[in-house]
Amino acid sequence: MNELATHLNDIIKKYNPHVFNLLSNMGKKLYYPKGILSQSAEATKKATRFNATIGIATEKKVPMHFEHIQESLQGYSPEDIYPYAPPSGKLELRKEWKRKLLRDNPSLHDRLIGLPITTNALTHGLSLAADLFVEENDTIILPDKYWGNYQTIFHVRRGGNLKTFKLFDNSDTFNVLSFRQCLLQQKDAGKAIVLLNFPNNPTGYTPKEREVEGIISVLMEAAEAGINLAVILDDAYFGLFFEDSVKESLFGRLAGIHPRILPIKVDGATKENYVWGLRVGFLTFAADSPIILEALEQKTNGLIRGTISSSSHLSQTIILRSLQSSQYEEEKYKKHNIMKRRAMKVKEIITREKYKEALGFYPFNSGYFMCLKLNQVDAEELRLHLLNEYGVGTIAINTTDLRIAFSCVEEEDLEELFELIYRGINDLVIKGVSKNV
Ligand SMILES: Cc1ncc(COP(=O)(O)O)c(C=O)c1O
């Protein structure tokens, strides 16, 4: 093993052996090489005469560039567009995102967290966490309603086994018992990766305060039972809380609560700030020692350097400016209200007496989606029927569940959308062709 990796491992083992035991084999081997980038970073500070280190080109002391590109990016200086950003991201952006985390998550104010590491949006952040902590046959515990891409990220790429618990109990609240049962089964293995995503895709659910207390006490019980836990909080839809759920990430509640619990926050601008294609996200660790945070950051930097090398500099510049803009809060509030009005309208429509028999639904109070629970027809057959006969696109999750992204339907069109879904169900019921049992 490289001596820098051994050094990082020794540090992690010394300050928290549980964190060391959570690392995958790849995680153990990772380190940030003292290669071109660190020599170049040194030169940026000290080489006042000539800086002949890094593989970009310059002209008249400005990054060389095409005028026809620069013309379409008026208002951005070449230094903020063309050079490589560091693997961990633009420092100013990372600091700005940390300030945002502290503002948005009151529980974080007295907790120790790292500087967010910039990722190529959330999928990349999740993938980094998987590479660092998931070993072949490790168990990933997650609710039975989850984003399909987790299969590729955690199972196909890393060989982890996805093990689900029931998200909802009979009272339509977070199923703490099922979560507990699933987690405590990992006692013999002594390790689990817990993957929580609130607001949840596909249901649009975020737990309420009492449910969160239940989740945390189960995690504490598992940690006390000797299970090392990497708890990944996928906060893709953070902030889009419309009702009486908690309004902060579980990351703040978990930071520093137990030496066997390593909280990892994966979030970003993608959904929160409506910039899906810009690809700017973050991965943030919480730990009980700044030395562990530094070691984990070094390993993550090594991983980024060996995969994408760094994220888009221009995208990072755009997001940094946005976060610093005086219009940021006002515009965010406006968009939040649009999304909230849509969610409330959906709730008003689907609770109507007329739809009761045909359209069941899972609890939702946040995010982009809601998920219908179909009692009479098969979700995939309904999806195809709605598409072919009515030009309506939805997502079939399994035989009973149909995901509706109200995020991309105007409030005044929602009435018609659900009427068409209802009509589609009735068509299939009348034909007697479709059953989902
Ligand atoms: C729960 C969840 N996590 C992560 C992502 C990926 O986000 P990004 O586009 O930033 O990679 C999505 C996107 O659909 C998602 O629904």
Tab-separated table of C-alpha atoms and ligand atoms in Angstrom:
chain	number	residue	atom	x	y	z
A	1	MET	CA	0.000	0.000	0.000
A	2	ASN	CA	1.191	3.539	-0.738
A	3	GLU	CA	2.782	5.124	2.323
A	4	LEU	CA	0.457	8.157	2.163
A	5	ALA	CA	-2.545	5.794	2.313
A	6	THR	CA	-0.959	3.918	5.221
A	7	HIS	CA	-0.397	7.222	6.994
A	8	LEU	CA	-4.050	8.262	6.539
A	9	ASN	CA	-5.211	4.818	7.712
A	10	ASP	CA	-3.014	5.012	10.816
A	11	ILE	CA	-4.453	8.423	11.658
A	12	ILE	CA	-8.046	7.248	11.179
A	13	LYS	CA	-7.394	4.079	13.219
A	14	LYS	CA	-5.851	6.131	16.020
A	15	TYR	CA	-8.644	8.698	16.266
A	16	ASN	CA	-11.615	6.425	15.489
A	17	PRO	CA	-11.043	2.732	14.665
A	18	HIS	CA	-14.757	2.312	13.838
A	19	VAL	CA	-14.430	4.739	10.935
A	20	PHE	CA	-11.421	2.761	9.713
A	21	ASN	CA	-13.464	-0.452	9.872
A	22	LEU	CA	-16.188	1.179	7.786
A	23	LEU	CA	-13.841	1.845	4.858
A	24	SER	CA	-13.989	-0.441	1.821
A	25	ASN	CA	-10.745	-1.969	0.544
A	26	MET	CA	-10.631	0.812	-2.030
A	27	GLY	CA	-11.312	3.355	0.720
A	28	LYS	CA	-8.327	1.995	2.639
A	29	LYS	CA	-6.033	2.247	-0.384
A	30	LEU	CA	-7.002	5.819	-1.257
A	31	TYR	CA	-4.764	8.856	-0.690
A	32	TYR	CA	-4.225	12.193	-2.370
A	33	PRO	CA	-0.953	12.006	-4.290
A	34	LYS	CA	1.666	14.732	-4.006
A	35	GLY	CA	1.568	14.954	-7.780
A	36	ILE	CA	1.098	17.715	-10.290
A	37	LEU	CA	-1.865	19.253	-8.501
A	38	SER	CA	-0.281	19.703	-5.099
A	39	GLN	CA	2.986	21.014	-6.637
A	40	SER	CA	0.934	23.375	-8.754
A	41	ALA	CA	-1.093	24.558	-5.744
A	42	GLU	CA	2.202	25.365	-4.009
A	43	ALA	CA	3.403	27.254	-7.090
A	44	THR	CA	0.157	29.270	-7.245
A	45	LYS	CA	1.066	30.677	-3.827
A	46	LYS	CA	4.818	31.158	-4.300
A	47	ALA	CA	5.803	31.279	-7.998
A	48	THR	CA	5.700	35.043	-8.507
A	49	ARG	CA	7.950	35.129	-11.600
A	50	PHE	CA	6.884	32.216	-13.829
A	51	ASN	CA	4.397	29.479	-13.025
A	52	ALA	CA	5.214	26.669	-15.449
A	53	THR	CA	3.432	23.923	-13.559
A	54	ILE	CA	-0.013	23.022	-14.711
A	55	GLY	CA	-1.428	21.818	-18.021
A	56	ILE	CA	-3.398	24.839	-19.076
A	57	ALA	CA	-2.298	27.533	-21.514
A	58	THR	CA	-2.104	31.249	-20.808
A	59	GLU	CA	-1.855	34.350	-22.923
A	60	LYS	CA	-1.077	37.825	-21.517
A	61	LYS	CA	-1.419	36.329	-18.009
A	62	VAL	CA	-5.029	35.226	-18.688
A	63	PRO	CA	-6.155	31.638	-19.347
A	64	MET	CA	-5.992	31.194	-23.129
A	65	HIS	CA	-9.464	30.999	-24.631
A	66	PHE	CA	-11.537	31.372	-27.782
A	67	GLU	CA	-13.177	34.785	-28.176
A	68	HIS	CA	-16.333	33.227	-29.616
A	69	ILE	CA	-16.813	31.231	-26.407
A	70	GLN	CA	-16.019	34.208	-24.190
A	71	GLU	CA	-18.529	36.335	-26.117
A	72	SER	CA	-21.336	34.020	-25.046
A	73	LEU	CA	-20.195	34.169	-21.422
A	74	GLN	CA	-20.183	37.934	-20.991
A	75	GLY	CA	-19.908	38.909	-17.353
A	76	TYR	CA	-17.731	35.944	-16.338
A	77	SER	CA	-13.988	36.447	-16.197
A	78	PRO	CA	-11.801	33.814	-17.947
A	79	GLU	CA	-10.164	32.934	-14.579
A	80	ASP	CA	-13.566	31.793	-13.293
A	81	ILE	CA	-14.355	29.642	-16.304
A	82	TYR	CA	-11.429	27.964	-18.050
A	83	PRO	CA	-8.800	26.793	-15.528
A	84	TYR	CA	-9.301	23.546	-13.665
A	85	ALA	CA	-11.107	23.887	-10.350
A	86	PRO	CA	-9.414	21.935	-7.532
A	87	PRO	CA	-10.646	18.289	-7.208
A	88	SER	CA	-12.472	19.191	-3.984
A	89	GLY	CA	-14.020	22.277	-5.597
A	90	LYS	CA	-13.659	26.052	-5.552
A	91	LEU	CA	-12.771	27.010	-1.994
A	92	GLU	CA	-15.110	30.016	-1.890
A	93	LEU	CA	-18.019	27.884	-3.068
A	94	ARG	CA	-17.290	25.208	-0.457
A	95	LYS	CA	-17.248	27.831	2.298
A	96	GLU	CA	-20.459	29.395	0.997
A	97	TRP	CA	-22.202	25.993	0.945
A	98	LYS	CA	-21.058	25.344	4.505
A	99	ARG	CA	-22.549	28.674	5.603
A	100	LYS	CA	-25.789	27.621	3.902
A	101	LEU	CA	-25.746	24.252	5.703
A	102	LEU	CA	-25.370	26.004	9.052
A	103	ARG	CA	-28.204	28.431	8.242
A	104	ASP	CA	-30.566	25.702	7.054
A	105	ASN	CA	-29.839	23.155	9.778
A	106	PRO	CA	-30.024	24.659	13.275
A	107	SER	CA	-28.923	21.350	14.874
A	108	LEU	CA	-25.527	21.752	13.204
A	109	HIS	CA	-24.526	24.904	15.046
A	110	ASP	CA	-22.459	23.151	17.736
A	111	ARG	CA	-21.394	20.105	15.693
A	112	LEU	CA	-18.110	19.362	13.974
A	113	ILE	CA	-18.444	18.967	10.206
A	114	GLY	CA	-15.993	19.091	7.330
A	115	LEU	CA	-15.891	21.634	4.561
A	116	PRO	CA	-18.303	20.354	1.878
A	117	ILE	CA	-16.410	18.652	-0.961
A	118	THR	CA	-17.711	19.650	-4.386
A	119	THR	CA	-19.044	16.795	-6.512
A	120	ASN	CA	-20.383	16.501	-10.034
A	121	ALA	CA	-23.873	16.687	-8.465
A	122	LEU	CA	-25.519	14.130	-6.197
A	123	THR	CA	-25.122	10.947	-8.224
A	124	HIS	CA	-21.374	11.483	-8.115
A	125	GLY	CA	-21.476	12.231	-4.364
A	126	LEU	CA	-23.391	9.000	-3.729
A	127	SER	CA	-20.967	7.127	-5.921
A	128	LEU	CA	-17.975	8.521	-3.986
A	129	ALA	CA	-19.574	7.436	-0.703
A	130	ALA	CA	-20.188	3.978	-2.195
A	131	ASP	CA	-16.573	3.653	-3.352
A	132	LEU	CA	-15.243	4.736	0.029
A	133	PHE	CA	-17.426	2.570	2.250
A	134	VAL	CA	-19.163	-0.258	0.352
A	135	GLU	CA	-17.315	-3.555	0.043
A	136	GLU	CA	-18.602	-6.606	-1.886
A	137	ASN	CA	-21.561	-8.120	0.037
A	138	ASP	CA	-21.888	-5.239	2.492
A	139	THR	CA	-25.484	-4.456	3.401
A	140	ILE	CA	-27.117	-1.190	2.395
A	141	ILE	CA	-30.268	-0.552	4.412
A	142	LEU	CA	-32.880	1.668	2.802
A	143	PRO	CA	-36.667	2.055	2.646
A	144	ASP	CA	-38.704	-0.052	0.195
A	145	LYS	CA	-39.521	3.112	-1.763
A	146	TYR	CA	-36.278	4.362	-3.232
A	147	TRP	CA	-34.635	6.010	-6.235
A	148	GLY	CA	-33.862	3.270	-8.780
A	149	ASN	CA	-30.317	4.482	-9.514
A	150	TYR	CA	-29.210	3.287	-6.044
A	151	GLN	CA	-29.188	-0.210	-7.588
A	152	THR	CA	-26.466	0.782	-10.046
A	153	ILE	CA	-24.512	2.936	-7.607
A	154	PHE	CA	-24.427	0.548	-4.649
A	155	HIS	CA	-25.161	-2.919	-6.052
A	156	VAL	CA	-23.980	-3.109	-9.672
A	157	ARG	CA	-20.866	-0.975	-9.229
A	158	ARG	CA	-19.877	-1.929	-5.676
A	159	GLY	CA	-21.444	-5.348	-5.061
A	160	GLY	CA	-23.399	-4.212	-1.995
A	161	ASN	CA	-26.720	-5.886	-1.132
A	162	LEU	CA	-29.708	-3.567	-0.916
A	163	LYS	CA	-31.922	-4.605	1.981
A	164	THR	CA	-35.188	-2.746	2.369
A	165	PHE	CA	-37.432	-2.006	5.326
A	166	LYS	CA	-41.042	-0.884	5.047
A	167	LEU	CA	-41.113	2.906	4.768
A	168	PHE	CA	-44.650	3.225	6.150
A	169	ASP	CA	-46.463	1.477	8.984
A	170	ASN	CA	-50.232	0.922	9.213
A	171	SER	CA	-50.764	4.478	10.447
A	172	ASP	CA	-48.929	5.848	7.416
A	173	THR	CA	-45.985	7.095	9.437
A	174	PHE	CA	-42.287	6.138	9.192
A	175	ASN	CA	-42.014	2.467	10.109
A	176	VAL	CA	-39.520	2.661	12.964
A	177	LEU	CA	-40.098	-1.004	13.905
A	178	SER	CA	-39.329	-2.309	10.433
A	179	PHE	CA	-36.230	-0.088	10.273
A	180	ARG	CA	-35.088	-1.382	13.678
A	181	GLN	CA	-35.615	-5.026	12.728
A	182	CYS	CA	-33.699	-4.614	9.480
A	183	LEU	CA	-30.803	-2.778	11.112
A	184	LEU	CA	-30.330	-5.039	14.128
A	185	GLN	CA	-29.986	-8.025	11.810
A	186	GLN	CA	-26.556	-6.603	10.963
A	187	LYS	CA	-25.259	-7.331	14.446
A	188	ASP	CA	-23.130	-10.278	13.357
A	189	ALA	CA	-21.731	-8.388	10.363
A	190	GLY	CA	-20.876	-5.444	12.637
A	191	LYS	CA	-21.292	-3.008	9.731
A	192	ALA	CA	-24.102	-1.428	7.744
A	193	ILE	CA	-24.542	1.412	5.309
A	194	VAL	CA	-27.814	3.209	5.989
A	195	LEU	CA	-29.224	5.249	3.120
A	196	LEU	CA	-31.945	7.765	3.962
A	197	ASN	CA	-33.498	10.155	1.459
A	198	PHE	CA	-35.897	12.844	2.645
A	199	PRO	CA	-37.877	14.321	0.942
A	200	ASN	CA	-38.175	10.816	-0.417
A	201	ASN	CA	-38.171	9.915	-4.071
A	202	PRO	CA	-40.678	8.499	-5.117
A	203	THR	CA	-43.216	9.182	-2.334
A	204	GLY	CA	-42.492	12.820	-1.441
A	205	TYR	CA	-42.379	11.967	2.274
A	206	THR	CA	-40.329	13.559	5.054
A	207	PRO	CA	-40.826	12.306	8.622
A	208	LYS	CA	-42.168	14.416	11.457
A	209	GLU	CA	-40.268	15.216	14.642
A	210	ARG	CA	-41.441	12.114	16.586
A	211	GLU	CA	-40.566	9.800	13.716
A	212	VAL	CA	-37.103	11.367	13.458
A	213	GLU	CA	-36.577	10.761	17.176
A	214	GLY	CA	-37.513	7.115	16.527
A	215	ILE	CA	-35.030	6.840	13.644
A	216	ILE	CA	-32.236	8.313	15.745
A	217	SER	CA	-32.914	6.088	18.724
A	218	VAL	CA	-32.801	3.002	16.454
A	219	LEU	CA	-29.450	4.131	15.015
A	220	MET	CA	-28.128	4.715	18.545
A	221	GLU	CA	-29.348	1.270	19.633
A	222	ALA	CA	-27.605	-0.349	16.641
A	223	ALA	CA	-24.391	1.568	17.362
A	224	GLU	CA	-24.533	0.533	21.026
A	225	ALA	CA	-24.991	-3.075	19.853
A	226	GLY	CA	-21.601	-2.800	18.124
A	227	ILE	CA	-22.676	-2.104	14.539
A	228	ASN	CA	-20.517	0.433	12.681
A	229	LEU	CA	-22.772	2.657	10.622
A	230	ALA	CA	-22.077	4.846	7.617
A	231	VAL	CA	-25.296	6.849	7.416
A	232	ILE	CA	-25.710	8.489	4.020
A	233	LEU	CA	-28.237	11.310	3.923
A	234	ASP	CA	-29.341	11.875	0.338
A	235	ASP	CA	-30.780	15.375	0.659
A	236	ALA	CA	-31.451	15.868	-3.058
A	237	TYR	CA	-34.810	17.586	-2.475
A	238	PHE	CA	-33.756	19.456	0.663
A	239	GLY	CA	-35.774	22.517	1.597
A	240	LEU	CA	-38.932	21.582	-0.286
A	241	PHE	CA	-40.884	20.965	2.930
A	242	PHE	CA	-44.535	21.946	2.566
A	243	GLU	CA	-46.234	20.742	5.742
A	244	ASP	CA	-45.489	19.588	9.280
A	245	SER	CA	-42.381	17.462	8.685
A	246	VAL	CA	-38.992	18.280	10.167
A	247	LYS	CA	-37.398	21.042	8.131
A	248	GLU	CA	-33.743	20.204	8.536
A	249	SER	CA	-31.519	17.324	7.462
A	250	LEU	CA	-31.029	14.330	9.753
A	251	PHE	CA	-27.318	15.009	9.207
A	252	GLY	CA	-27.431	17.699	11.921
A	253	ARG	CA	-29.140	15.362	14.366
A	254	LEU	CA	-26.616	12.577	13.743
A	255	ALA	CA	-23.388	14.592	13.681
A	256	GLY	CA	-21.193	13.615	16.628
A	257	ILE	CA	-23.815	11.527	18.451
A	258	HIS	CA	-21.894	8.238	18.543
A	259	PRO	CA	-18.353	7.140	17.591
A	260	ARG	CA	-19.764	4.230	15.574
A	261	ILE	CA	-22.030	6.521	13.512
A	262	LEU	CA	-20.401	8.264	10.550
A	263	PRO	CA	-22.895	10.722	8.973
A	264	ILE	CA	-22.312	11.580	5.313
A	265	LYS	CA	-24.401	14.315	3.726
A	266	VAL	CA	-24.901	14.241	-0.026
A	267	ASP	CA	-26.682	17.295	-1.358
A	268	GLY	CA	-26.393	19.995	-3.973
A	269	ALA	CA	-27.897	22.662	-6.119
A	270	THR	CA	-29.478	20.254	-8.650
A	271	LYS	CA	-33.066	20.068	-7.382
A	272	GLU	CA	-33.017	22.677	-4.606
A	273	ASN	CA	-31.969	25.451	-6.930
A	274	TYR	CA	-33.425	24.129	-10.188
A	275	VAL	CA	-30.104	23.683	-12.028
A	276	TRP	CA	-30.256	19.997	-12.935
A	277	GLY	CA	-27.798	20.190	-15.839
A	278	LEU	CA	-25.154	22.336	-14.123
A	279	ARG	CA	-24.009	19.336	-12.040
A	280	VAL	CA	-22.958	20.920	-8.762
A	281	GLY	CA	-23.284	18.893	-5.574
A	282	PHE	CA	-21.476	18.344	-2.286
A	283	LEU	CA	-20.372	15.582	0.029
A	284	THR	CA	-19.903	16.519	3.679
A	285	PHE	CA	-18.646	14.388	6.563
A	286	ALA	CA	-19.328	14.818	10.261
A	287	ALA	CA	-16.901	13.314	12.777
A	288	ASP	CA	-15.706	13.762	16.326
A	289	SER	CA	-12.231	14.890	15.296
A	290	PRO	CA	-10.958	17.422	12.737
A	291	ILE	CA	-8.089	15.018	12.028
A	292	ILE	CA	-10.522	12.327	10.851
A	293	LEU	CA	-12.331	14.903	8.713
A	294	GLU	CA	-9.044	15.896	7.092
A	295	ALA	CA	-8.061	12.261	6.437
A	296	LEU	CA	-11.442	11.451	4.876
A	297	GLU	CA	-11.196	14.558	2.713
A	298	GLN	CA	-7.742	13.483	1.474
A	299	LYS	CA	-9.081	10.061	0.537
A	300	THR	CA	-12.101	11.598	-1.217
A	301	ASN	CA	-9.818	13.991	-3.124
A	302	GLY	CA	-7.746	11.056	-4.306
A	303	LEU	CA	-10.888	9.339	-5.522
A	304	ILE	CA	-12.127	12.439	-7.376
A	305	ARG	CA	-8.679	12.947	-8.912
A	306	GLY	CA	-8.730	9.360	-10.170
A	307	THR	CA	-12.238	9.531	-11.649
A	308	ILE	CA	-13.491	12.904	-12.894
A	309	SER	CA	-10.430	14.883	-11.708
A	310	SER	CA	-12.578	17.941	-10.991
A	311	SER	CA	-16.084	19.297	-11.595
A	312	SER	CA	-17.003	22.030	-14.075
A	313	HIS	CA	-15.410	25.323	-13.041
A	314	LEU	CA	-18.037	27.396	-14.856
A	315	SER	CA	-20.898	25.605	-13.112
A	316	GLN	CA	-19.257	26.159	-9.741
A	317	THR	CA	-18.790	29.855	-10.531
A	318	ILE	CA	-22.450	30.202	-11.508
A	319	ILE	CA	-23.641	28.532	-8.294
A	320	LEU	CA	-21.251	30.578	-6.155
A	321	ARG	CA	-22.566	33.819	-7.644
A	322	SER	CA	-26.128	32.630	-7.194
A	323	LEU	CA	-25.585	31.843	-3.493
A	324	GLN	CA	-24.065	35.291	-3.007
A	325	SER	CA	-26.758	37.080	-4.969
A	326	SER	CA	-29.150	39.443	-3.187
A	327	GLN	CA	-31.960	37.846	-5.218
A	328	TYR	CA	-31.225	34.304	-4.055
A	329	GLU	CA	-33.552	34.116	-1.028
A	330	GLU	CA	-36.410	35.928	-2.727
A	331	GLU	CA	-36.355	33.771	-5.860
A	332	LYS	CA	-35.961	30.601	-3.833
A	333	TYR	CA	-38.996	31.545	-1.774
A	334	LYS	CA	-41.048	32.256	-4.897
A	335	LYS	CA	-40.246	28.892	-6.491
A	336	HIS	CA	-40.870	27.110	-3.184
A	337	ASN	CA	-44.337	28.620	-3.090
A	338	ILE	CA	-45.102	27.484	-6.630
A	339	MET	CA	-44.083	23.918	-5.735
A	340	LYS	CA	-46.016	24.059	-2.473
A	341	ARG	CA	-49.199	25.276	-4.179
A	342	ARG	CA	-48.942	22.379	-6.642
A	343	ALA	CA	-48.475	19.861	-3.811
A	344	MET	CA	-51.455	21.268	-1.922
A	345	LYS	CA	-53.590	21.232	-5.051
A	346	VAL	CA	-52.691	17.571	-5.690
A	347	LYS	CA	-53.708	16.727	-2.142
A	348	GLU	CA	-57.000	18.537	-2.507
A	349	ILE	CA	-57.753	16.685	-5.761
A	350	ILE	CA	-56.841	13.156	-4.757
A	351	THR	CA	-58.704	13.268	-1.465
A	352	ARG	CA	-61.982	13.911	-3.286
A	353	GLU	CA	-64.704	11.306	-2.709
A	354	LYS	CA	-64.938	10.606	-6.432
A	355	TYR	CA	-61.371	9.285	-6.621
A	356	LYS	CA	-61.318	7.318	-3.377
A	357	GLU	CA	-61.910	3.875	-4.831
A	358	ALA	CA	-59.488	4.214	-7.727
A	359	LEU	CA	-56.691	6.379	-6.353
A	360	GLY	CA	-54.967	5.502	-3.118
A	361	PHE	CA	-51.755	7.376	-2.352
A	362	TYR	CA	-48.742	7.238	-0.053
A	363	PRO	CA	-48.294	10.063	2.451
A	364	PHE	CA	-46.503	13.068	0.982
A	365	ASN	CA	-45.554	16.463	2.384
A	366	SER	CA	-42.416	17.542	0.490
A	367	GLY	CA	-40.250	17.320	-2.622
A	368	TYR	CA	-41.102	16.955	-6.303
A	369	PHE	CA	-43.283	13.821	-6.288
A	370	MET	CA	-46.246	11.938	-4.963
A	371	CYS	CA	-46.923	8.272	-5.482
A	372	LEU	CA	-50.276	6.712	-6.279
A	373	LYS	CA	-51.183	3.329	-4.839
A	374	LEU	CA	-53.341	1.572	-7.420
A	375	ASN	CA	-55.905	-0.897	-6.063
A	376	GLN	CA	-57.578	-1.903	-9.290
A	377	VAL	CA	-55.082	-1.899	-12.136
A	378	ASP	CA	-51.468	-2.734	-12.921
A	379	ALA	CA	-49.217	0.340	-12.783
A	380	GLU	CA	-47.209	-0.504	-15.907
A	381	GLU	CA	-50.365	-1.229	-17.927
A	382	LEU	CA	-51.876	2.021	-16.737
A	383	ARG	CA	-48.686	3.911	-17.578
A	384	LEU	CA	-48.703	2.597	-21.143
A	385	HIS	CA	-52.431	3.203	-21.530
A	386	LEU	CA	-52.115	6.803	-20.285
A	387	LEU	CA	-49.229	7.400	-22.629
A	388	ASN	CA	-50.829	5.859	-25.719
A	389	GLU	CA	-54.428	7.023	-25.277
A	390	TYR	CA	-54.103	10.324	-23.432
A	391	GLY	CA	-50.526	11.509	-24.003
A	392	VAL	CA	-49.869	11.478	-20.248
A	393	GLY	CA	-46.422	10.409	-18.980
A	394	THR	CA	-45.999	8.891	-15.505
A	395	ILE	CA	-43.521	6.468	-13.905
A	396	ALA	CA	-44.523	2.931	-12.900
A	397	ILE	CA	-42.422	1.992	-9.855
A	398	ASN	CA	-43.736	-1.557	-9.465
A	399	THR	CA	-47.114	-3.294	-10.056
A	400	THR	CA	-49.064	-1.015	-7.689
A	401	ASP	CA	-47.229	2.318	-7.508
A	402	LEU	CA	-47.325	5.117	-10.040
A	403	ARG	CA	-45.101	8.161	-9.465
A	404	ILE	CA	-46.414	11.570	-10.418
A	405	ALA	CA	-43.940	14.453	-10.709
A	406	PHE	CA	-46.190	17.402	-9.874
A	407	SER	CA	-43.001	19.445	-10.066
A	408	CYS	CA	-43.441	19.670	-13.823
A	409	VAL	CA	-47.201	20.200	-14.114
A	410	GLU	CA	-48.649	23.701	-13.746
A	411	GLU	CA	-51.092	24.123	-10.876
A	412	GLU	CA	-53.988	24.858	-13.259
A	413	ASP	CA	-53.322	21.626	-15.208
A	414	LEU	CA	-53.317	19.277	-12.224
A	415	GLU	CA	-57.087	18.872	-12.202
A	416	GLU	CA	-57.009	17.623	-15.798
A	417	LEU	CA	-53.990	15.365	-15.151
A	418	PHE	CA	-55.747	13.459	-12.377
A	419	GLU	CA	-59.006	13.331	-14.308
A	420	LEU	CA	-57.151	11.648	-17.187
A	421	ILE	CA	-55.450	9.199	-14.825
A	422	TYR	CA	-58.867	8.391	-13.336
A	423	ARG	CA	-60.329	7.917	-16.797
A	424	GLY	CA	-57.417	5.659	-17.748
A	425	ILE	CA	-57.996	3.476	-14.704
A	426	ASN	CA	-61.712	3.188	-15.510
A	427	ASP	CA	-60.947	2.220	-19.125
A	428	LEU	CA	-58.799	-0.666	-17.885
A	429	VAL	CA	-61.305	-1.710	-15.209
A	430	ILE	CA	-64.141	-1.775	-17.755
A	431	LYS	CA	-62.045	-3.802	-20.177
A	432	GLY	CA	-61.209	-6.112	-17.281
A	433	VAL	CA	-57.705	-6.532	-18.681
A	434	SER	CA	-55.613	-5.326	-15.834
A	435	LYS	CA	-55.161	-6.500	-12.274
A	436	ASN	CA	-52.181	-5.790	-10.075
A	437	VAL	CA	-52.588	-8.623	-7.562
B	1	LIG	C1	-33.174	10.799	-4.451
B	1	LIG	C2	-32.253	11.296	-5.502
B	1	LIG	N1	-30.941	11.378	-5.237
B	1	LIG	C3	-30.066	11.804	-6.162
B	1	LIG	C4	-30.487	12.181	-7.401
B	1	LIG	C5	-29.447	12.615	-8.417
B	1	LIG	O1	-29.251	13.965	-8.449
B	1	LIG	P1	-28.189	14.642	-9.456
B	1	LIG	O2	-28.940	14.951	-10.702
B	1	LIG	O3	-27.733	15.841	-8.726
B	1	LIG	O4	-27.091	13.668	-9.700
B	1	LIG	C6	-31.835	12.129	-7.740
B	1	LIG	C7	-32.286	12.515	-9.091
B	1	LIG	O5	-33.311	12.167	-9.577
B	1	LIG	C8	-32.740	11.666	-6.764
B	1	LIG	O6	-34.048	11.586	-7.014
